[in-house]
C-alpha cells in the first residue's frame, strides 16, 4: 500500500471517492467495505472548502493499493505496444508497401499514410520496388519457405519478414513482399 502525503493528490483522491460514493448512492449500492453509512453521509455532505481542509490533514490516512497481477498485465501490454510501434517504424523506414503494412499490422490506409509522412517523408524507398534478378528471387523464395516451414497454417507475421529482411537487408520490404507473393493468385 502506498501512502499519499501530497495535499493535491490527497484532494484528488478524496474528491474521486466522493464522486464514487454519489454514483453508488444513485445505483442504490451498499457503502464500500470499511465505510459506515454515517461516514458515507458525512463525506457526501462536505463542501469544497471542507474537502480541502480534510486533504490538508494527516488524518485520515489516504493510501492506494495497486493490484500486482493487473499491473504486470498492463506493463506487458505497454511493452508489446512499444515493440509493435518500433516494428512498424522499421518497416516503413525500410520501404514496406501500404498493402503489406495494412495486412501485417492491421492498420487503416489513412494511418499508413500518416505514419509514412512521419517516419519516411518522401524517401526513395517508398517508390515501386524493382525485382531482383531471377537467381536472387529464387534464393529469397527458398529462404522464405525455410522461415515459414511448420507454420503454414499460421498467419504470416511481421517477424517472418523481419527474419527475411535480416538475410536480404539490401532489399526493401516492398521488394521482399513482391518476391514472396510473385506467384500468388490475388
PDB file of C-alpha atoms in Angstrom:
ATOM      1  CA  UNK A   1       0.000   0.000   0.000  1.00  0.00           C
ATOM      2  CA  UNK A   2       1.312   3.454  -0.920  1.00  0.00           C
ATOM      3  CA  UNK A   3       0.509   6.307   1.465  1.00  0.00           C
ATOM      4  CA  UNK A   4      -0.240   9.592  -0.279  1.00  0.00           C
ATOM      5  CA  UNK A   5       1.226  12.577   1.530  1.00  0.00           C
ATOM      6  CA  UNK A   6       0.958  15.242  -1.172  1.00  0.00           C
ATOM      7  CA  UNK A   7      -2.012  17.511  -0.390  1.00  0.00           C
ATOM      8  CA  UNK A   8      -3.049  17.933  -4.036  1.00  0.00           C
ATOM      9  CA  UNK A   9      -3.067  14.182  -4.631  1.00  0.00           C
ATOM     10  CA  UNK A  10      -4.977  13.613  -1.385  1.00  0.00           C
ATOM     11  CA  UNK A  11      -7.563  16.180  -2.518  1.00  0.00           C
ATOM     12  CA  UNK A  12      -7.864  14.465  -5.887  1.00  0.00           C
ATOM     13  CA  UNK A  13      -8.323  11.013  -4.322  1.00  0.00           C
ATOM     14  CA  UNK A  14     -10.860  12.246  -1.776  1.00  0.00           C
ATOM     15  CA  UNK A  15     -12.837  14.083  -4.473  1.00  0.00           C
ATOM     16  CA  UNK A  16     -12.867  10.901  -6.574  1.00  0.00           C
ATOM     17  CA  UNK A  17     -14.032   8.917  -3.544  1.00  0.00           C
ATOM     18  CA  UNK A  18     -16.944  11.321  -3.062  1.00  0.00           C
ATOM     19  CA  UNK A  19     -17.882  11.055  -6.771  1.00  0.00           C
ATOM     20  CA  UNK A  20     -17.845   7.245  -6.467  1.00  0.00           C
ATOM     21  CA  UNK A  21     -19.983   7.393  -3.319  1.00  0.00           C
ATOM     22  CA  UNK A  22     -22.524   9.663  -5.024  1.00  0.00           C
ATOM     23  CA  UNK A  23     -22.663   7.298  -8.003  1.00  0.00           C
ATOM     24  CA  UNK A  24     -23.153   4.272  -5.753  1.00  0.00           C
ATOM     25  CA  UNK A  25     -25.978   6.117  -3.966  1.00  0.00           C
ATOM     26  CA  UNK A  26     -27.731   6.656  -7.312  1.00  0.00           C
ATOM     27  CA  UNK A  27     -27.241   2.967  -8.102  1.00  0.00           C
ATOM     28  CA  UNK A  28     -28.545   2.027  -4.612  1.00  0.00           C
ATOM     29  CA  UNK A  29     -25.319   0.135  -3.922  1.00  0.00           C
ATOM     30  CA  UNK A  30     -24.128  -0.572  -0.371  1.00  0.00           C
ATOM     31  CA  UNK A  31     -21.240   1.508   1.023  1.00  0.00           C
ATOM     32  CA  UNK A  32     -17.740   0.307   0.135  1.00  0.00           C
ATOM     33  CA  UNK A  33     -16.145  -2.187   2.533  1.00  0.00           C
ATOM     34  CA  UNK A  34     -14.740  -0.469   5.619  1.00  0.00           C
ATOM     35  CA  UNK A  35     -17.111   2.535   5.457  1.00  0.00           C
ATOM     36  CA  UNK A  36     -20.101   3.035   7.701  1.00  0.00           C
ATOM     37  CA  UNK A  37     -23.304   4.659   6.443  1.00  0.00           C
ATOM     38  CA  UNK A  38     -22.578   7.636   8.733  1.00  0.00           C
ATOM     39  CA  UNK A  39     -19.086   8.142   7.215  1.00  0.00           C
ATOM     40  CA  UNK A  40     -20.511   7.959   3.712  1.00  0.00           C
ATOM     41  CA  UNK A  41     -23.170  10.566   4.544  1.00  0.00           C
ATOM     42  CA  UNK A  42     -20.603  12.878   6.167  1.00  0.00           C
ATOM     43  CA  UNK A  43     -18.276  12.611   3.148  1.00  0.00           C
ATOM     44  CA  UNK A  44     -21.109  13.341   0.726  1.00  0.00           C
ATOM     45  CA  UNK A  45     -22.128  16.383   2.776  1.00  0.00           C
ATOM     46  CA  UNK A  46     -18.655  18.022   2.717  1.00  0.00           C
ATOM     47  CA  UNK A  47     -18.372  21.384   0.990  1.00  0.00           C
ATOM     48  CA  UNK A  48     -15.421  22.082  -1.303  1.00  0.00           C
ATOM     49  CA  UNK A  49     -13.702  24.155   1.389  1.00  0.00           C
ATOM     50  CA  UNK A  50     -14.173  21.359   3.938  1.00  0.00           C
ATOM     51  CA  UNK A  51     -12.801  18.820   1.478  1.00  0.00           C
ATOM     52  CA  UNK A  52      -9.675  20.971   1.008  1.00  0.00           C
ATOM     53  CA  UNK A  53      -9.227  21.191   4.789  1.00  0.00           C
ATOM     54  CA  UNK A  54      -9.623  17.410   5.116  1.00  0.00           C
ATOM     55  CA  UNK A  55      -6.987  16.844   2.422  1.00  0.00           C
ATOM     56  CA  UNK A  56      -4.529  19.085   4.319  1.00  0.00           C
ATOM     57  CA  UNK A  57      -4.768  16.973   7.497  1.00  0.00           C
ATOM     58  CA  UNK A  58      -2.574  13.966   8.217  1.00  0.00           C
ATOM     59  CA  UNK A  59      -5.666  12.020   9.339  1.00  0.00           C
ATOM     60  CA  UNK A  60      -7.378  10.331   7.559  1.00  0.00           C
ATOM     61  CA  UNK A  61      -4.518   8.379   6.075  1.00  0.00           C
ATOM     62  CA  UNK A  62      -5.039   8.259   2.288  1.00  0.00           C
ATOM     63  CA  UNK A  63      -3.347   5.373   0.534  1.00  0.00           C
ATOM     64  CA  UNK A  64      -3.654   3.477  -2.708  1.00  0.00           C
ATOM     65  CA  UNK A  65      -3.199  -0.180  -3.450  1.00  0.00           C
ATOM     66  CA  UNK A  66      -2.167  -1.427  -6.869  1.00  0.00           C
ATOM     67  CA  UNK A  67      -3.138  -4.926  -7.953  1.00  0.00           C
ATOM     68  CA  UNK A  68       0.184  -6.578  -8.850  1.00  0.00           C
ATOM     69  CA  UNK A  69      -1.360  -9.000 -11.347  1.00  0.00           C
ATOM     70  CA  UNK A  70      -3.138  -6.355 -13.395  1.00  0.00           C
ATOM     71  CA  UNK A  71      -0.081  -4.077 -13.141  1.00  0.00           C
ATOM     72  CA  UNK A  72       2.050  -6.858 -14.637  1.00  0.00           C
ATOM     73  CA  UNK A  73      -0.502  -7.325 -17.408  1.00  0.00           C
ATOM     74  CA  UNK A  74      -0.539  -3.589 -18.102  1.00  0.00           C
ATOM     75  CA  UNK A  75       3.260  -3.437 -18.234  1.00  0.00           C
ATOM     76  CA  UNK A  76       3.331  -6.342 -20.721  1.00  0.00           C
ATOM     77  CA  UNK A  77       0.762  -4.545 -22.881  1.00  0.00           C
ATOM     78  CA  UNK A  78       2.796  -1.337 -22.882  1.00  0.00           C
ATOM     79  CA  UNK A  79       5.917  -3.311 -23.804  1.00  0.00           C
ATOM     80  CA  UNK A  80       4.061  -5.065 -26.648  1.00  0.00           C
ATOM     81  CA  UNK A  81       2.639  -1.792 -27.987  1.00  0.00           C
ATOM     82  CA  UNK A  82       6.083  -0.166 -27.896  1.00  0.00           C
ATOM     83  CA  UNK A  83       7.579  -3.155 -29.727  1.00  0.00           C
ATOM     84  CA  UNK A  84       4.870  -3.038 -32.399  1.00  0.00           C
ATOM     85  CA  UNK A  85       5.347   0.716 -32.820  1.00  0.00           C
ATOM     86  CA  UNK A  86       9.121   0.311 -33.285  1.00  0.00           C
ATOM     87  CA  UNK A  87       8.488  -2.589 -35.644  1.00  0.00           C
ATOM     88  CA  UNK A  88       6.039  -0.539 -37.723  1.00  0.00           C
ATOM     89  CA  UNK A  89       8.518   2.335 -37.915  1.00  0.00           C
ATOM     90  CA  UNK A  90      11.261  -0.106 -39.008  1.00  0.00           C
ATOM     91  CA  UNK A  91       9.046  -1.499 -41.765  1.00  0.00           C
ATOM     92  CA  UNK A  92       8.118   1.973 -43.009  1.00  0.00           C
ATOM     93  CA  UNK A  93      11.715   3.214 -42.989  1.00  0.00           C
ATOM     94  CA  UNK A  94      12.759   0.125 -44.963  1.00  0.00           C
ATOM     95  CA  UNK A  95      10.219   0.531 -47.738  1.00  0.00           C
ATOM     96  CA  UNK A  96       7.224  -1.633 -46.825  1.00  0.00           C
ATOM     97  CA  UNK A  97       4.203  -1.173 -49.084  1.00  0.00           C
ATOM     98  CA  UNK A  98       0.871   0.141 -47.862  1.00  0.00           C
ATOM     99  CA  UNK A  99      -0.706  -3.232 -48.609  1.00  0.00           C
ATOM    100  CA  UNK A 100       1.964  -5.007 -46.572  1.00  0.00           C
ATOM    101  CA  UNK A 101       1.545  -2.640 -43.619  1.00  0.00           C
ATOM    102  CA  UNK A 102      -2.248  -2.909 -43.538  1.00  0.00           C
ATOM    103  CA  UNK A 103      -2.098  -6.716 -43.660  1.00  0.00           C
ATOM    104  CA  UNK A 104       0.720  -7.237 -41.149  1.00  0.00           C
ATOM    105  CA  UNK A 105      -0.161  -4.512 -38.664  1.00  0.00           C
ATOM    106  CA  UNK A 106      -3.934  -4.285 -39.193  1.00  0.00           C
ATOM    107  CA  UNK A 107      -3.936  -0.514 -39.519  1.00  0.00           C
ATOM    108  CA  UNK A 108      -6.020   1.596 -41.863  1.00  0.00           C
ATOM    109  CA  UNK A 109      -4.619   3.024 -45.067  1.00  0.00           C
ATOM    110  CA  UNK A 110      -5.131   6.517 -43.611  1.00  0.00           C
ATOM    111  CA  UNK A 111      -2.927   5.558 -40.652  1.00  0.00           C
ATOM    112  CA  UNK A 112      -0.339   4.145 -43.057  1.00  0.00           C
ATOM    113  CA  UNK A 113      -0.230   7.473 -44.899  1.00  0.00           C
ATOM    114  CA  UNK A 114       0.179   9.431 -41.664  1.00  0.00           C
ATOM    115  CA  UNK A 115       2.891   7.114 -40.331  1.00  0.00           C
ATOM    116  CA  UNK A 116       4.737   7.231 -43.639  1.00  0.00           C
ATOM    117  CA  UNK A 117       4.789  11.021 -43.601  1.00  0.00           C
ATOM    118  CA  UNK A 118       6.030  10.916 -40.018  1.00  0.00           C
ATOM    119  CA  UNK A 119       8.756   8.295 -40.454  1.00  0.00           C
ATOM    120  CA  UNK A 120       9.813   8.322 -44.099  1.00  0.00           C
ATOM    121  CA  UNK A 121       8.654  11.528 -45.742  1.00  0.00           C
ATOM    122  CA  UNK A 122       9.220  11.149 -49.464  1.00  0.00           C
ATOM    123  CA  UNK A 123      12.029   8.626 -49.256  1.00  0.00           C
ATOM    124  CA  UNK A 124      13.103   6.827 -52.417  1.00  0.00           C
ATOM    125  CA  UNK A 125      12.377   3.577 -50.536  1.00  0.00           C
ATOM    126  CA  UNK A 126       8.665   4.333 -50.972  1.00  0.00           C
ATOM    127  CA  UNK A 127       8.820   4.047 -54.774  1.00  0.00           C
ATOM    128  CA  UNK A 128       7.695   0.952 -56.638  1.00  0.00           C
ATOM    129  CA  UNK A 129      10.165  -1.848 -55.927  1.00  0.00           C
ATOM    130  CA  UNK A 130      12.345  -3.249 -58.651  1.00  0.00           C
ATOM    131  CA  UNK A 131      12.528  -7.008 -58.783  1.00  0.00           C
ATOM    132  CA  UNK A 132      15.947  -8.537 -58.194  1.00  0.00           C
ATOM    133  CA  UNK A 133      17.455 -10.926 -60.740  1.00  0.00           C
ATOM    134  CA  UNK A 134      15.780 -14.326 -61.112  1.00  0.00           C
ATOM    135  CA  UNK A 135      18.541 -16.160 -59.223  1.00  0.00           C
ATOM    136  CA  UNK A 136      18.206 -13.803 -56.222  1.00  0.00           C
ATOM    137  CA  UNK A 137      14.411 -14.153 -56.295  1.00  0.00           C
ATOM    138  CA  UNK A 138      14.814 -17.931 -56.079  1.00  0.00           C
ATOM    139  CA  UNK A 139      17.111 -17.565 -53.046  1.00  0.00           C
ATOM    140  CA  UNK A 140      14.629 -15.228 -51.358  1.00  0.00           C
ATOM    141  CA  UNK A 141      11.767 -17.656 -52.075  1.00  0.00           C
ATOM    142  CA  UNK A 142      13.819 -20.563 -50.699  1.00  0.00           C
ATOM    143  CA  UNK A 143      14.668 -18.649 -47.525  1.00  0.00           C
ATOM    144  CA  UNK A 144      11.009 -17.632 -47.126  1.00  0.00           C
ATOM    145  CA  UNK A 145       9.903 -21.263 -47.265  1.00  0.00           C
ATOM    146  CA  UNK A 146      12.533 -22.128 -44.641  1.00  0.00           C
ATOM    147  CA  UNK A 147      11.215 -19.371 -42.357  1.00  0.00           C
ATOM    148  CA  UNK A 148       7.595 -20.467 -42.807  1.00  0.00           C
ATOM    149  CA  UNK A 149       8.280 -24.212 -42.578  1.00  0.00           C
ATOM    150  CA  UNK A 150       5.987 -25.743 -39.972  1.00  0.00           C
ATOM    151  CA  UNK A 151       3.951 -22.521 -39.723  1.00  0.00           C
ATOM    152  CA  UNK A 152       1.992 -22.847 -42.968  1.00  0.00           C
ATOM    153  CA  UNK A 153      -1.379 -22.818 -41.176  1.00  0.00           C
ATOM    154  CA  UNK A 154      -0.447 -19.834 -39.006  1.00  0.00           C
ATOM    155  CA  UNK A 155      -0.945 -16.284 -40.216  1.00  0.00           C
ATOM    156  CA  UNK A 156       2.105 -14.568 -41.656  1.00  0.00           C
ATOM    157  CA  UNK A 157       3.663 -12.317 -39.021  1.00  0.00           C
ATOM    158  CA  UNK A 158       5.793  -9.213 -39.273  1.00  0.00           C
ATOM    159  CA  UNK A 159       8.553 -11.163 -37.506  1.00  0.00           C
ATOM    160  CA  UNK A 160       8.713 -13.539 -40.503  1.00  0.00           C
ATOM    161  CA  UNK A 161       9.508 -10.618 -42.800  1.00  0.00           C
ATOM    162  CA  UNK A 162      11.998  -9.210 -40.304  1.00  0.00           C
ATOM    163  CA  UNK A 163      13.850 -12.521 -40.386  1.00  0.00           C
ATOM    164  CA  UNK A 164      13.839 -12.493 -44.190  1.00  0.00           C
ATOM    165  CA  UNK A 165      14.956  -8.857 -44.256  1.00  0.00           C
ATOM    166  CA  UNK A 166      17.842  -9.676 -41.912  1.00  0.00           C
ATOM    167  CA  UNK A 167      19.196 -12.005 -44.623  1.00  0.00           C
ATOM    168  CA  UNK A 168      18.409  -9.656 -47.523  1.00  0.00           C
ATOM    169  CA  UNK A 169      18.758  -6.205 -45.989  1.00  0.00           C
ATOM    170  CA  UNK A 170      19.932  -4.711 -49.280  1.00  0.00           C
ATOM    171  CA  UNK A 171      16.313  -5.053 -50.481  1.00  0.00           C
ATOM    172  CA  UNK A 172      13.330  -3.096 -49.197  1.00  0.00           C
ATOM    173  CA  UNK A 173      10.426  -4.809 -47.520  1.00  0.00           C
ATOM    174  CA  UNK A 174       8.383  -3.926 -50.606  1.00  0.00           C
ATOM    175  CA  UNK A 175      10.799  -5.876 -52.819  1.00  0.00           C
ATOM    176  CA  UNK A 176      10.768  -8.859 -50.468  1.00  0.00           C
ATOM    177  CA  UNK A 177       6.960  -8.766 -50.314  1.00  0.00           C
ATOM    178  CA  UNK A 178       6.777  -8.659 -54.124  1.00  0.00           C
ATOM    179  CA  UNK A 179       9.148 -11.623 -54.454  1.00  0.00           C
ATOM    180  CA  UNK A 180       7.364 -13.692 -51.793  1.00  0.00           C
ATOM    181  CA  UNK A 181       3.970 -13.015 -53.400  1.00  0.00           C
ATOM    182  CA  UNK A 182       5.184 -13.156 -57.014  1.00  0.00           C
ATOM    183  CA  UNK A 183       3.109 -16.237 -57.815  1.00  0.00           C
ATOM    184  CA  UNK A 184       0.076 -15.563 -55.606  1.00  0.00           C
ATOM    185  CA  UNK A 185      -3.381 -15.559 -57.188  1.00  0.00           C
ATOM    186  CA  UNK A 186      -4.588 -12.229 -55.804  1.00  0.00           C
TER     187      UNK A 186
END
